[in-house]
Coordinates of C-alpha atoms in Angstrom, one line a residue:
M572 CA 2.3 -16.7 2.3
Q573 CA 4.7 -13.6 2.3
T574 CA 5.7 -11.7 -0.6
A575 CA 8.6 -8.9 -1.1
D576 CA 9.5 -7.0 -4.2
V577 CA 13.3 -6.0 -4.5
N578 CA 14.2 -2.5 -6.7
N579 CA 17.7 -1.3 -6.3
N580 CA 16.7 1.9 -8.3
R581 CA 14.9 4.6 -6.3
G582 CA 15.8 8.6 -6.6
Y583 CA 18.9 10.1 -7.4
M584 CA 21.8 8.8 -5.6
S585 CA 19.5 6.4 -3.6
A586 CA 18.7 2.7 -3.6
S587 CA 17.3 0.0 -1.4
E588 CA 18.9 -2.9 0.5
Y589 CA 19.5 -5.7 -1.7
I590 CA 18.7 -8.2 1.2
L591 CA 14.9 -9.3 2.2
H592 CA 14.3 -10.1 5.3
F593 CA 10.9 -12.1 6.0
G594 CA 9.9 -12.8 9.5
L595 CA 8.8 -16.5 10.3
G596 CA 8.6 -16.7 14.2
D597 CA 9.0 -20.2 15.3
V598 CA 8.6 -21.6 11.8
K599 CA 11.9 -24.2 11.0
T600 CA 11.0 -25.0 7.6
I601 CA 9.7 -23.1 4.8
D602 CA 7.5 -25.1 2.2
S603 CA 8.8 -22.9 -0.6
I604 CA 10.4 -20.1 -1.7
I605 CA 9.2 -18.5 -5.5
V606 CA 11.7 -15.9 -7.0
R607 CA 10.3 -14.3 -9.8
W608 CA 12.8 -12.0 -11.9
P609 CA 11.9 -9.5 -14.1
S610 CA 12.7 -11.4 -17.1
G611 CA 9.8 -13.6 -16.3
K612 CA 11.8 -16.1 -15.5
A613 CA 11.3 -18.1 -12.0
L614 CA 13.1 -20.2 -9.1
K615 CA 12.1 -22.5 -6.7
L616 CA 13.1 -24.0 -3.7
E617 CA 11.7 -26.5 -1.4
N618 CA 11.8 -26.9 2.0
I619 CA 14.2 -24.6 3.0
K620 CA 15.5 -24.5 6.4
T621 CA 15.2 -21.1 8.1
N622 CA 17.3 -18.6 10.3
Q623 CA 20.0 -18.5 7.1
V624 CA 20.6 -16.1 4.4
L625 CA 20.5 -17.7 1.0
D626 CA 22.3 -16.0 -2.1
L627 CA 19.8 -16.8 -5.4
N628 CA 20.8 -16.1 -9.0
E629 CA 18.6 -15.9 -12.2
S630 CA 21.0 -17.8 -14.0
D631 CA 19.6 -20.9 -12.0
S632 CA 15.9 -20.3 -12.9
K633 CA 14.5 -23.2 -14.6
F634 CA 11.0 -21.6 -15.3
K635 CA 8.6 -18.9 -16.0
L636 CA 5.6 -17.8 -14.4
P637 CA 2.7 -16.3 -16.1
N638 CA 2.6 -12.5 -16.7
Q639 CA 0.5 -11.3 -13.2
L640 CA -0.1 -7.8 -15.4
N641 CA -1.4 -9.8 -18.3
Q642 CA -5.1 -9.3 -17.0
N643 CA -6.3 -11.3 -20.3
S644 CA -4.0 -14.6 -19.6
Q645 CA -4.9 -17.8 -20.3
Y646 CA -3.6 -18.7 -16.5
T647 CA -6.2 -16.3 -14.8
Y648 CA -9.5 -17.1 -13.3
T649 CA -11.2 -13.8 -14.2
H650 CA -10.2 -10.9 -16.7
E651 CA -12.0 -7.6 -17.1
I652 CA -14.3 -7.0 -19.9
T653 CA -15.5 -3.6 -18.8
D654 CA -14.5 -2.0 -22.6
K655 CA -16.3 -4.7 -24.1
I656 CA -19.6 -4.1 -22.8
G657 CA -20.7 -1.0 -24.8
L658 CA -21.7 1.3 -21.6
N659 CA -20.1 4.1 -20.0
I660 CA -22.0 3.9 -16.5
R661 CA -20.7 5.7 -13.3
H662 CA -21.8 6.6 -9.8
Q663 CA -21.2 10.5 -9.2
E664 CA -20.9 11.6 -5.7
N665 CA -22.4 14.6 -4.1
T666 CA -20.4 16.9 -2.5
Y667 CA -20.8 17.0 1.2
D668 CA -18.6 18.1 4.2
D669 CA -19.5 15.1 7.1
Y670 CA -16.6 16.8 9.0
K671 CA -18.0 20.5 9.3
K672 CA -20.4 19.1 11.9
E673 CA -18.8 16.4 13.4
V674 CA -14.8 17.1 13.0
L675 CA -14.4 13.4 15.2
M676 CA -16.2 11.0 13.0
P677 CA -14.0 8.4 12.2
H678 CA -15.2 8.7 8.4
K679 CA -17.9 10.1 6.2
M680 CA -21.2 8.7 6.6
S681 CA -22.5 10.2 3.3
T682 CA -20.5 8.2 0.9
L683 CA -21.8 4.9 1.7
G684 CA -23.0 4.1 -2.0
P685 CA -23.7 2.9 -4.6
C686 CA -26.1 0.5 -4.2
L687 CA -26.4 -2.4 -7.0
T688 CA -29.1 -5.2 -8.1
V689 CA -29.3 -7.8 -10.7
S690 CA -32.4 -9.4 -12.5
D691 CA -33.9 -9.5 -15.9
V692 CA -36.1 -7.0 -15.7
N693 CA -37.8 -7.1 -19.2
G694 CA -38.7 -10.7 -19.6
D695 CA -36.0 -11.8 -22.3
H696 CA -33.8 -13.9 -20.3
L697 CA -31.0 -11.5 -20.2
E698 CA -29.9 -10.0 -16.7
D699 CA -30.0 -6.5 -16.4
F700 CA -28.8 -4.5 -13.1
Y701 CA -29.7 -1.1 -11.5
L702 CA -27.2 1.1 -10.1
G703 CA -28.2 3.5 -7.2
G704 CA -27.3 7.2 -7.3
S705 CA -26.0 9.8 -4.7
A706 CA -28.3 12.7 -3.9
G707 CA -28.8 14.9 -6.8
Q708 CA -28.3 11.6 -9.2
S709 CA -30.7 9.5 -10.2
G710 CA -30.5 5.5 -9.9
Q711 CA -29.5 4.1 -13.7
L712 CA -31.1 1.0 -15.7
A713 CA -28.7 -1.0 -17.7
I714 CA -30.4 -3.4 -19.8
Q715 CA -28.6 -6.1 -21.5
N716 CA -28.7 -6.7 -25.2
Q717 CA -28.7 -9.8 -27.2
D718 CA -25.1 -9.1 -28.4
N719 CA -23.9 -9.1 -24.6
T720 CA -23.5 -5.3 -24.6
F721 CA -25.7 -2.9 -22.3
Q722 CA -27.5 0.1 -23.1
L723 CA -29.2 2.5 -20.5
K724 CA -32.8 3.0 -20.2
T725 CA -34.3 6.3 -19.2
I726 CA -37.0 5.5 -16.4
P727 CA -38.9 9.2 -15.8
A728 CA -39.6 7.9 -12.0
F729 CA -36.2 7.6 -11.1
L730 CA -35.2 11.2 -12.4
Q731 CA -38.3 12.1 -10.2
N732 CA -36.7 10.9 -7.1
K733 CA -33.1 11.5 -8.0
Q734 CA -32.7 14.6 -5.3
S735 CA -32.4 11.5 -2.4
E736 CA -29.8 8.9 -2.0
D737 CA -30.6 5.0 -2.6
S738 CA -28.5 3.6 0.3
D739 CA -29.5 -0.4 -1.1
A740 CA -32.0 -1.3 -3.8
V741 CA -33.7 -5.1 -4.5
F742 CA -35.6 -6.3 -7.2
F743 CA -38.7 -8.8 -6.4
D744 CA -41.9 -9.5 -7.3
K745 CA -44.2 -7.3 -5.2
D746 CA -47.5 -8.4 -6.6
G747 CA -46.9 -12.3 -7.7
D748 CA -47.5 -11.2 -11.5
G749 CA -44.1 -12.7 -13.1
D750 CA -42.3 -9.4 -13.3
M751 CA -39.2 -8.2 -11.1
D752 CA -40.2 -4.9 -9.4
L753 CA -37.9 -2.5 -7.3
Y754 CA -37.5 -1.7 -3.9
V755 CA -35.3 1.5 -3.1
A756 CA -33.9 2.2 0.1
S757 CA -33.1 6.0 1.1
G758 CA -30.2 6.7 3.3
S759 CA -27.0 9.2 3.9
N760 CA -26.0 11.8 6.3
E761 CA -26.5 14.8 4.5
F762 CA -30.3 15.5 5.2
E763 CA -31.8 16.9 7.9
L764 CA -33.6 14.7 10.6
N765 CA -37.0 13.1 9.5
S766 CA -36.3 14.6 5.8
K767 CA -38.8 13.2 3.5
L768 CA -35.8 12.6 1.4
F769 CA -35.2 9.3 3.5
L770 CA -38.6 8.4 2.5
D771 CA -38.0 5.4 0.4
K772 CA -39.0 4.3 -3.2
L773 CA -41.4 1.4 -4.6
Y774 CA -41.2 1.3 -8.5
E775 CA -43.7 -1.3 -10.4
N776 CA -42.5 -3.1 -13.3
D777 CA -45.2 -3.6 -16.2
G778 CA -43.2 -6.7 -17.5
K779 CA -41.2 -5.2 -20.3
G780 CA -38.8 -3.0 -18.2
N781 CA -41.2 -0.1 -17.7
F782 CA -41.3 1.3 -13.9
K783 CA -44.2 3.3 -12.1
D784 CA -43.5 4.7 -9.3
L785 CA -45.9 3.5 -6.1
S786 CA -43.9 5.0 -3.4
S787 CA -46.9 6.7 -1.9
E788 CA -48.2 3.4 -1.0
L789 CA -45.5 3.0 1.4
P790 CA -45.5 3.3 5.0
K791 CA -43.7 6.9 5.7
I792 CA -40.5 6.0 7.5
T793 CA -38.1 8.9 7.7
V794 CA -35.1 7.0 8.8
S795 CA -31.8 6.9 7.3
K796 CA -31.5 3.3 6.0
G797 CA -28.7 1.1 5.0
L798 CA -30.4 -2.2 4.0
V799 CA -33.2 -4.0 2.2
K800 CA -33.9 -7.4 2.0
A801 CA -37.0 -9.0 0.3
F802 CA -38.3 -12.5 1.3
D803 CA -41.4 -14.3 2.4
M804 CA -41.4 -13.7 6.2
D805 CA -44.5 -15.0 7.3
G806 CA -45.5 -18.0 4.7
D807 CA -48.1 -16.7 2.7
G808 CA -46.2 -16.9 -0.3
D809 CA -45.8 -13.4 -1.2
I810 CA -42.7 -11.3 -0.6
D811 CA -42.4 -9.1 2.4
I812 CA -39.5 -6.2 3.2
F813 CA -37.0 -6.1 6.4
L814 CA -35.6 -2.4 6.5
G815 CA -32.2 -1.9 8.6
G816 CA -32.0 1.5 10.1
R817 CA -28.4 2.9 9.5
Q818 CA -27.7 6.2 11.0
V819 CA -29.3 9.4 12.6
P820 CA -28.1 12.8 10.3
G821 CA -25.2 14.3 12.4
K822 CA -25.4 12.2 15.2
Y823 CA -22.5 9.5 14.1
G824 CA -22.9 6.2 16.2
K825 CA -26.3 6.8 17.2
S826 CA -28.7 3.8 17.1
V827 CA -31.9 3.8 14.7
P828 CA -35.0 1.7 14.6
S829 CA -35.3 -1.0 12.0
F830 CA -38.5 -2.3 10.3
I831 CA -40.3 -5.4 9.2
L832 CA -42.8 -4.9 6.1
L833 CA -45.8 -7.1 5.8
N834 CA -46.9 -7.6 2.3
E835 CA -50.9 -7.5 2.8
N836 CA -52.4 -8.1 -0.7
G837 CA -50.2 -6.2 -2.3
K838 CA -49.7 -3.1 0.4
F839 CA -46.6 -3.1 2.7
V840 CA -47.6 -2.4 6.5
D841 CA -45.4 -1.8 9.3
R842 CA -45.5 -4.5 11.7
T843 CA -42.6 -4.3 13.6
A844 CA -43.9 -3.5 16.6
T845 CA -45.7 -6.6 16.4
L846 CA -43.5 -9.0 15.1
C847 CA -39.9 -8.1 16.5
P848 CA -40.6 -5.2 19.4
E849 CA -36.9 -4.2 19.9
M850 CA -36.4 -2.7 16.3
T851 CA -38.3 -0.2 17.3
G852 CA -36.2 1.5 19.7
E853 CA -32.5 2.6 19.4
Y854 CA -31.8 -0.8 17.6
G855 CA -28.6 -0.6 15.9
N856 CA -26.7 1.1 12.8
V857 CA -27.3 -1.9 10.5
S858 CA -25.3 -2.0 7.2
C859 CA -25.5 -5.5 6.1
G860 CA -27.5 -8.4 6.4
N861 CA -29.0 -11.7 4.9
Y862 CA -31.6 -14.7 5.4
T863 CA -31.6 -18.0 5.4
D864 CA -33.2 -21.0 7.2
I865 CA -30.7 -21.5 10.1
D866 CA -32.4 -23.7 12.3
R867 CA -33.3 -26.0 9.7
D868 CA -37.2 -25.5 10.1
G869 CA -38.6 -24.5 6.7
D870 CA -38.7 -20.8 7.6
Q871 CA -36.3 -18.0 6.6
D872 CA -34.7 -16.6 9.8
L873 CA -32.4 -12.9 9.7
I874 CA -29.0 -12.6 10.2
I875 CA -27.9 -8.7 10.3
G876 CA -25.0 -7.0 11.2
G877 CA -23.3 -3.1 11.5
E878 CA -21.0 -0.9 12.5
W879 CA -20.7 -1.0 16.3
M880 CA -22.8 -3.7 16.0
N881 CA -22.5 -7.9 17.1
I882 CA -24.1 -10.2 14.8
K883 CA -27.6 -10.5 15.6
I884 CA -29.5 -14.2 14.5
L885 CA -32.9 -13.2 14.6
I886 CA -34.8 -17.0 14.7
N887 CA -37.9 -17.0 12.6
D888 CA -41.3 -18.8 14.5
G889 CA -42.8 -19.3 11.0
K890 CA -45.2 -16.8 11.0
G891 CA -43.1 -13.4 10.9
K892 CA -42.5 -13.2 14.5
F893 CA -38.6 -12.7 15.1
S894 CA -36.4 -13.6 18.4
D895 CA -32.9 -12.4 19.1
Q896 CA -31.1 -15.6 20.1
S897 CA -27.7 -14.5 19.3
A898 CA -26.5 -15.2 22.8
S899 CA -27.3 -19.1 22.2
W900 CA -25.7 -19.2 18.8
N901 CA -23.0 -17.5 20.0
T902 CA -22.6 -14.4 18.0
N903 CA -23.8 -11.9 20.9
Q904 CA -20.1 -11.2 21.5
L905 CA -18.8 -10.8 17.7
S906 CA -19.1 -6.8 17.3
G907 CA -17.6 -5.1 14.3
W908 CA -17.9 -2.8 11.5
W909 CA -19.6 -5.3 9.2
N910 CA -20.0 -4.3 5.8
T911 CA -21.4 -7.3 4.3
I912 CA -23.1 -11.1 5.0
T913 CA -23.6 -13.8 2.9
A914 CA -24.9 -17.4 3.9
T915 CA -24.4 -20.3 2.1
D916 CA -23.3 -24.1 3.0
L917 CA -19.2 -24.0 2.8
D918 CA -18.6 -27.2 4.8
Q919 CA -21.5 -29.3 3.0
D920 CA -22.4 -30.3 6.0
G921 CA -26.3 -29.4 5.0
D922 CA -26.7 -26.2 7.5
P923 CA -26.1 -22.7 6.4
D924 CA -22.5 -21.0 7.2
I925 CA -21.9 -17.3 7.3
L926 CA -19.5 -15.0 5.5
L927 CA -18.6 -11.6 7.2
G928 CA -17.0 -8.5 5.2
N929 CA -15.6 -6.4 8.0
L930 CA -12.9 -3.6 8.4
G931 CA -9.9 -6.0 8.1
L932 CA -6.3 -5.2 9.8
N933 CA -5.0 -2.7 7.7
I934 CA -5.9 0.3 9.7
K935 CA -4.8 1.7 13.1
F936 CA -7.7 0.9 14.9
K937 CA -7.3 -2.4 16.8
A938 CA -9.4 -4.4 18.4
S939 CA -9.7 -7.6 20.7
P940 CA -11.9 -9.4 23.1
E941 CA -9.1 -8.6 25.5
K942 CA -8.8 -5.0 24.1
P943 CA -11.9 -3.2 22.7
F944 CA -11.8 -0.3 20.3
Y945 CA -14.7 2.2 21.6
V946 CA -16.8 4.9 21.0
Y947 CA -18.0 7.5 23.6
L948 CA -21.2 9.6 22.1
N949 CA -22.8 12.3 23.8
D950 CA -22.7 16.1 23.8
F951 CA -20.2 16.2 26.3
D952 CA -19.5 20.2 25.9
K953 CA -23.4 20.8 26.0
N954 CA -23.5 23.2 22.8
G955 CA -26.3 21.4 20.9
S956 CA -23.7 19.4 18.7
W957 CA -23.0 15.7 19.0
D958 CA -19.5 14.7 20.0
T959 CA -17.8 11.1 19.0
Y960 CA -14.9 9.8 20.9
L961 CA -12.7 6.9 19.7
G962 CA -10.9 4.8 22.3
S963 CA -8.2 2.5 22.1
Y964 CA -5.9 0.7 24.7
D965 CA -2.5 1.7 24.8
A966 CA 0.5 -1.2 25.5
D967 CA 0.0 -0.2 29.2
G968 CA -3.6 -1.2 29.3
K969 CA -5.1 1.8 29.6
L970 CA -7.9 3.4 27.2
Y971 CA -6.6 6.5 25.5
P972 CA -8.2 9.4 23.0
V973 CA -7.9 7.9 19.4
R974 CA -7.8 11.7 18.3
G975 CA -5.0 14.2 18.9
R976 CA -5.5 17.5 21.1
Q977 CA -6.2 19.5 18.5
C978 CA -9.2 17.9 16.3
S979 CA -10.4 17.3 19.7
S980 CA -10.2 20.5 21.3
E981 CA -12.1 21.4 17.9
Q982 CA -15.3 19.6 18.5
M983 CA -15.0 20.2 22.2
P984 CA -12.9 23.6 23.0
F985 CA -13.1 22.4 26.9
I986 CA -10.2 20.2 26.1
K987 CA -7.6 23.1 25.2
E988 CA -8.6 24.7 28.6
K989 CA -8.3 21.3 30.6
F990 CA -4.8 20.4 28.9
A991 CA -2.6 23.4 28.6
N992 CA -0.1 21.4 26.3
Y993 CA 0.3 18.4 24.2
E994 CA 2.0 16.3 26.9
S995 CA -1.0 16.8 29.5
F996 CA -3.0 15.4 26.9
A997 CA -1.0 12.7 25.7
K998 CA -1.0 11.1 29.2
A999 CA -4.5 11.3 30.2
S1000 CA -6.7 8.3 29.6
L1001 CA -10.0 8.8 27.6
E1002 CA -12.4 9.0 30.6
E1003 CA -9.7 11.6 32.5
V1004 CA -10.5 13.7 29.4
L1005 CA -14.1 13.3 29.5
E1006 CA -14.0 13.5 33.4
G1007 CA -17.4 14.4 34.9
K1008 CA -19.0 14.6 31.5
L1009 CA -20.1 10.8 31.1
D1010 CA -23.5 11.2 32.5
N1011 CA -26.0 9.8 29.4
T1012 CA -23.1 8.7 27.5
I1013 CA -23.6 6.2 25.1
I1014 CA -20.7 3.8 25.1
K1015 CA -20.2 1.2 22.0
K1016 CA -17.2 -1.2 21.3
V1017 CA -15.7 -3.5 18.8
N1018 CA -13.6 -6.6 19.3
E1019 CA -13.3 -8.0 16.1
F1020 CA -11.8 -6.2 12.6
R1021 CA -11.2 -9.2 11.0
S1022 CA -13.6 -10.7 8.1
G1023 CA -14.3 -14.1 8.3
V1024 CA -16.7 -17.1 8.3
L1025 CA -19.4 -18.2 11.1
L1026 CA -18.8 -21.9 11.0
N1027 CA -22.3 -23.6 11.8
D1028 CA -21.0 -26.4 13.9
Q1029 CA -24.7 -28.1 14.0
K1030 CA -25.1 -27.4 17.5
K1031 CA -27.2 -24.4 17.4
S1032 CA -23.8 -22.8 17.9
F1033 CA -21.8 -20.5 15.4
K1034 CA -17.7 -20.5 15.4
F1035 CA -15.6 -17.7 13.9
I1036 CA -12.8 -18.4 11.8
P1037 CA -11.1 -15.2 10.3
F1038 CA -10.1 -15.2 6.8
P1039 CA -6.6 -15.6 5.7
N1040 CA -4.2 -12.4 6.4
E1041 CA -4.3 -11.7 2.5
A1042 CA -8.0 -10.9 2.8
Q1043 CA -7.6 -8.4 5.6
I1044 CA -5.8 -5.8 4.0
A1045 CA -8.8 -3.8 3.2
P1046 CA -12.3 -3.6 4.3
I1047 CA -14.5 -6.5 2.5
Q1048 CA -17.4 -5.1 1.2
D1049 CA -19.2 -7.6 -0.9
F1050 CA -19.0 -11.5 -1.7
V1051 CA -19.6 -13.3 -4.7
L1052 CA -20.0 -16.9 -4.6
T1053 CA -18.7 -19.4 -7.3
D1054 CA -16.7 -22.8 -7.9
V1055 CA -13.4 -21.2 -9.8
N1056 CA -11.5 -24.3 -9.9
L1057 CA -14.4 -26.8 -10.6
D1058 CA -13.4 -29.2 -8.1
G1059 CA -17.1 -28.9 -6.1
K1060 CA -16.4 -26.1 -3.5
I1061 CA -17.5 -23.3 -3.0
D1062 CA -14.7 -20.4 -3.7
V1063 CA -15.4 -16.9 -2.8
L1064 CA -14.6 -13.5 -4.8
Y1065 CA -14.4 -10.6 -2.4
A1066 CA -13.5 -6.4 -3.1
G1067 CA -13.6 -3.3 -0.9
N1068 CA -12.0 -0.3 0.0
Y1069 CA -13.1 2.6 1.9
F1070 CA -11.5 6.0 1.0
N1071 CA -13.3 8.6 2.7
R1072 CA -11.7 8.3 6.1
E1073 CA -10.8 11.2 8.6
V1074 CA -7.9 13.4 8.2
E1075 CA -5.7 11.6 10.8
T1076 CA -6.3 8.1 9.5
T1077 CA -5.0 6.9 6.1
R1078 CA -7.6 6.0 3.8
S1079 CA -8.1 2.3 3.1
D1080 CA -7.3 1.7 -0.3
A1081 CA -4.9 -1.6 -0.5
G1082 CA -7.7 -3.5 -1.6
T1083 CA -7.4 -4.8 -5.5
G1084 CA -9.9 -7.8 -5.2
G1085 CA -9.2 -11.5 -4.0
I1086 CA -10.3 -15.1 -4.8
L1087 CA -10.5 -17.5 -1.7
M1088 CA -10.2 -20.7 -2.6
G1089 CA -12.8 -22.7 -0.6
K1090 CA -11.4 -26.4 1.0
G1091 CA -14.8 -27.2 1.9
T1092 CA -14.5 -27.2 5.2
G1093 CA -15.2 -23.4 5.4
E1094 CA -11.8 -22.7 5.6
F1095 CA -10.0 -21.3 2.8
T1096 CA -6.6 -20.3 1.2
E1097 CA -5.6 -17.2 -1.0
L1098 CA -5.2 -17.2 -4.7
P1099 CA -1.7 -15.2 -5.6
S1100 CA -3.0 -12.2 -7.1
Y1101 CA -1.3 -12.7 -10.4
L1102 CA -4.1 -15.6 -11.0
N1103 CA -7.0 -14.3 -9.9
G1104 CA -7.3 -11.5 -12.7
M1105 CA -8.8 -8.9 -10.5
Y1106 CA -7.7 -5.1 -10.2
L1107 CA -10.8 -3.6 -8.3
N1108 CA -8.7 -0.5 -6.6
G1109 CA -11.8 1.3 -6.5
D1110 CA -13.5 2.6 -4.0
V1111 CA -15.6 -0.6 -4.0
R1112 CA -19.0 -0.6 -2.8
K1113 CA -21.0 -3.7 -4.3
M1114 CA -19.9 -6.9 -6.2
K1115 CA -22.6 -8.7 -7.6
K1116 CA -22.7 -12.2 -9.9
I1117 CA -24.5 -11.2 -13.3
K1118 CA -24.6 -13.9 -16.5
I1119 CA -23.7 -12.1 -19.8
G1120 CA -25.1 -14.1 -22.6
Q1121 CA -23.5 -17.6 -21.7
N1122 CA -20.7 -16.6 -19.3
E1123 CA -20.6 -16.1 -15.6
C1124 CA -19.3 -12.2 -14.8
I1125 CA -18.9 -9.8 -11.8
I1126 CA -19.8 -6.5 -12.1
V1127 CA -18.6 -4.0 -9.2
A1128 CA -19.9 -0.7 -8.0
N1129 CA -17.5 1.7 -7.3
N1130 CA -18.4 4.9 -5.2
N1131 CA -17.6 8.0 -7.5
G1132 CA -16.4 6.3 -10.2
P1133 CA -17.3 3.7 -13.2
I1134 CA -18.7 0.2 -13.0
Q1135 CA -16.1 -2.7 -13.6
M1136 CA -17.2 -6.0 -15.3
N1137 CA -14.9 -9.3 -15.0
I1138 CA -15.8 -12.3 -16.7
I1139 CA -15.4 -15.7 -14.3
Q1140 CA -13.2 -18.4 -16.3
S1141 CA -13.8 -21.4 -13.9
R1142 CA -11.3 -23.8 -14.9
K1143 CA -9.6 -27.2 -13.2

């Protein structure tokens, strides 16, 4: 589907052309054209031949479309109710300049939050939520009232730990007493290597929503983390923890370990070296993951993704020991900047499929299997600081630096000496720029920036199917699954942006949220934006389903901004 607007009025003594141009490639016939006039009247033409100019008049319009700006319209599948929940809660990002140490990193790594998790914490059968804090801001617990409003509950233990940054969080029953305890992973880029501020937090619930700090009982892991998942790995009936290592502070792209913590009589013990030895080394930059029974043998397997990572399929032997079988499942070559992973059976064939949120296509960075997007990592000028150098293929098939001479030489002064002018630098390939400096260089690549689905073909293999183009205009940071049109097929609500790009790259801010209507085959069509009722244009990080009273809703967490709440209006 293509859309365009005509507005003749511009600035003083200027106007836009009144002819709209649509590029259709080899298409011979258009299914339909819908024209909406400012009055609300609409004209629909069907089965139109291409390669012609159409002269259209409002007087020929026979019907009206619903007002797409009316978020409370009876026609939309959601509408915003943030002002009705009685709660003013926001994430407040602290000030930190990532680029002071690393001029050439593609985006900030200190603004990855907030995290968000939902559960009933006080046993009143109403769902509550925890919103993670940035460094200097404590996490916040919002309790749902009987009248469908929320109120903040002060938890002293949260305030005591506010200097660290919450990178992910999960409610789970740690001790099998029937209430929801809370694990909060710590991360970010602003602290020193191995800082105690990277230690995670564990809070025990008394069943009434009061939390006691038991963090001292956790293993002392001072890695900056990006993911926590809680599930029974070893089949003993209690809940274990997976921690995804995210980054090395001040060294963009350098891989870090991940961790498996087994619940042994209520105490968490690091068993990574035994259960998945490869995680103990430079495993990756994990930002997302999930668990499901991929091979349908009765236990929970792991799917892991991250920045500059392929999708990892880790198969569980039933006792918590994981083996990487990405190659046999056909995901070992699918590398991206993955933000979120959700597993469900999309095509109703009995096995799990995987939804993947990625960077999208609305950015200057380009990647494909034939022409991947690269990063070269090292201290190239031997001055003690970490250097990040991005590379992209040009039309001539050569790998060139993405960043310009000015920024490049700020990080690595030898570039200005080696290339006396902009012309000589512009003609140099990336390896010519770094000639003689590539020893011990870490090289990573991405070959897919599209978001999409891994469809399980029941032959121990996944096939990647990208989402429609409308879902590629911004990063997808999170998914919510539901059935908005009550046809028995899974539909997908998605949202995402990322504002904090480096100075030479436009921020990712085109996302307003969307709904992908499931066909029951693993493929989707995009619901027109005027019908979805969503306007999630903030710096979205997380989106979760939450039940308010008897209504299914979504809660959206924005970086450095307030939460948003939308009610889902499922209907045929």
